């Protein structure tokens, strides 16, 4: 699982318009332009609960580390949303 997390984190860091932030556990914190829109899109296209907007970090979303297939789907939605 740790390898999945590290791979997911590094793939997210390569997306233009996404800034990865220090994160712990099974969640990765990302700074993005429109966090509410992105979280809504991920919930609709993949599954509710995989991404949330933390109240204490302005302009950020938290994304849950999942299995490799779901992580790739999340990356795809993020790429199309921030493009």
Short mmCIF file of C-alpha atoms in Angstrom, two decimals:
data_model
loop_
_atom_site.label_atom_id
_atom_site.label_comp_id
_atom_site.label_asym_id
_atom_site.label_seq_id
_atom_site.Cartn_x
_atom_site.Cartn_y
_atom_site.Cartn_z
CA UNK A 1 0.00 0.00 0.00
CA UNK A 2 2.87 2.38 0.74
CA UNK A 3 4.19 1.87 -2.81
CA UNK A 4 0.73 2.69 -4.21
CA UNK A 5 0.67 5.86 -2.12
CA UNK A 6 4.13 6.99 -3.21
CA UNK A 7 3.38 6.29 -6.87
CA UNK A 8 0.02 8.10 -6.67
CA UNK A 9 1.65 11.09 -4.90
CA UNK A 10 4.40 11.40 -7.52
CA UNK A 11 1.92 11.06 -10.42
CA UNK A 12 -0.29 13.78 -8.90
CA UNK A 13 2.76 16.05 -8.50
CA UNK A 14 3.34 15.88 -12.28
CA UNK A 15 -0.07 17.35 -13.16
CA UNK A 16 0.18 21.02 -14.17
CA UNK A 17 -2.09 23.13 -11.95
CA UNK A 18 -1.84 20.74 -8.99
CA UNK A 19 0.47 21.31 -6.04
CA UNK A 20 1.02 18.31 -3.77
CA UNK A 21 1.37 19.20 -0.11
CA UNK A 22 2.88 17.30 2.82
CA UNK A 23 0.41 14.54 3.67
CA UNK A 24 0.09 11.60 6.03
CA UNK A 25 -1.91 8.40 6.10
CA UNK A 26 -4.20 7.32 3.29
CA UNK A 27 -5.01 10.89 2.19
CA UNK A 28 -3.05 13.26 -0.01
CA UNK A 29 -3.55 17.01 0.20
CA UNK A 30 -3.55 18.96 -3.07
CA UNK A 31 -3.72 22.69 -3.73
CA UNK A 32 -5.91 23.37 -6.81
CA UNK A 33 -7.76 26.30 -8.41
CA UNK A 34 -11.39 25.23 -7.84
CA UNK A 35 -11.44 22.65 -5.05
CA UNK A 36 -15.24 22.40 -4.71
CA UNK A 37 -15.72 21.82 -8.44
CA UNK A 38 -12.98 19.19 -8.53
CA UNK A 39 -14.34 17.30 -5.51
CA UNK A 40 -17.83 17.31 -7.02
CA UNK A 41 -16.51 16.00 -10.33
CA UNK A 42 -14.57 13.14 -8.72
CA UNK A 43 -17.65 12.22 -6.65
CA UNK A 44 -19.85 12.11 -9.75
CA UNK A 45 -17.46 10.35 -12.12
CA UNK A 46 -15.83 7.82 -9.80
CA UNK A 47 -17.27 7.53 -6.29
CA UNK A 48 -18.43 9.76 -3.45
CA UNK A 49 -16.02 10.14 -0.56
CA UNK A 50 -12.75 9.75 -2.48
CA UNK A 51 -12.13 13.50 -2.41
CA UNK A 52 -13.15 16.14 0.10
CA UNK A 53 -12.54 19.83 0.68
CA UNK A 54 -10.92 20.50 4.06
CA UNK A 55 -12.23 23.63 5.77
CA UNK A 56 -8.91 24.57 7.34
CA UNK A 57 -6.81 24.64 4.12
CA UNK A 58 -7.91 27.24 1.59
CA UNK A 59 -7.77 26.16 -2.06
CA UNK A 60 -7.14 22.50 -1.31
CA UNK A 61 -8.70 19.06 -1.62
CA UNK A 62 -7.92 15.80 0.16
CA UNK A 63 -7.85 12.71 -2.02
CA UNK A 64 -7.95 9.18 -0.66
CA UNK A 65 -5.31 6.71 -1.80
CA UNK A 66 -7.12 3.72 -3.32
CA UNK A 67 -6.23 0.74 -5.48
CA UNK A 68 -4.10 1.35 -8.60
CA UNK A 69 -7.09 1.36 -11.00
CA UNK A 70 -9.08 3.90 -8.97
CA UNK A 71 -5.98 6.07 -8.47
CA UNK A 72 -5.53 6.21 -12.26
CA UNK A 73 -9.20 7.15 -12.72
CA UNK A 74 -8.78 9.96 -10.17
CA UNK A 75 -5.66 11.21 -11.98
CA UNK A 76 -7.62 11.27 -15.25
CA UNK A 77 -10.46 13.31 -13.77
CA UNK A 78 -8.01 15.73 -12.14
CA UNK A 79 -6.09 16.15 -15.42
CA UNK A 80 -9.25 17.00 -17.39
CA UNK A 81 -10.53 19.28 -14.62
CA UNK A 82 -7.42 21.43 -14.24
CA UNK A 83 -6.52 21.58 -17.95
#
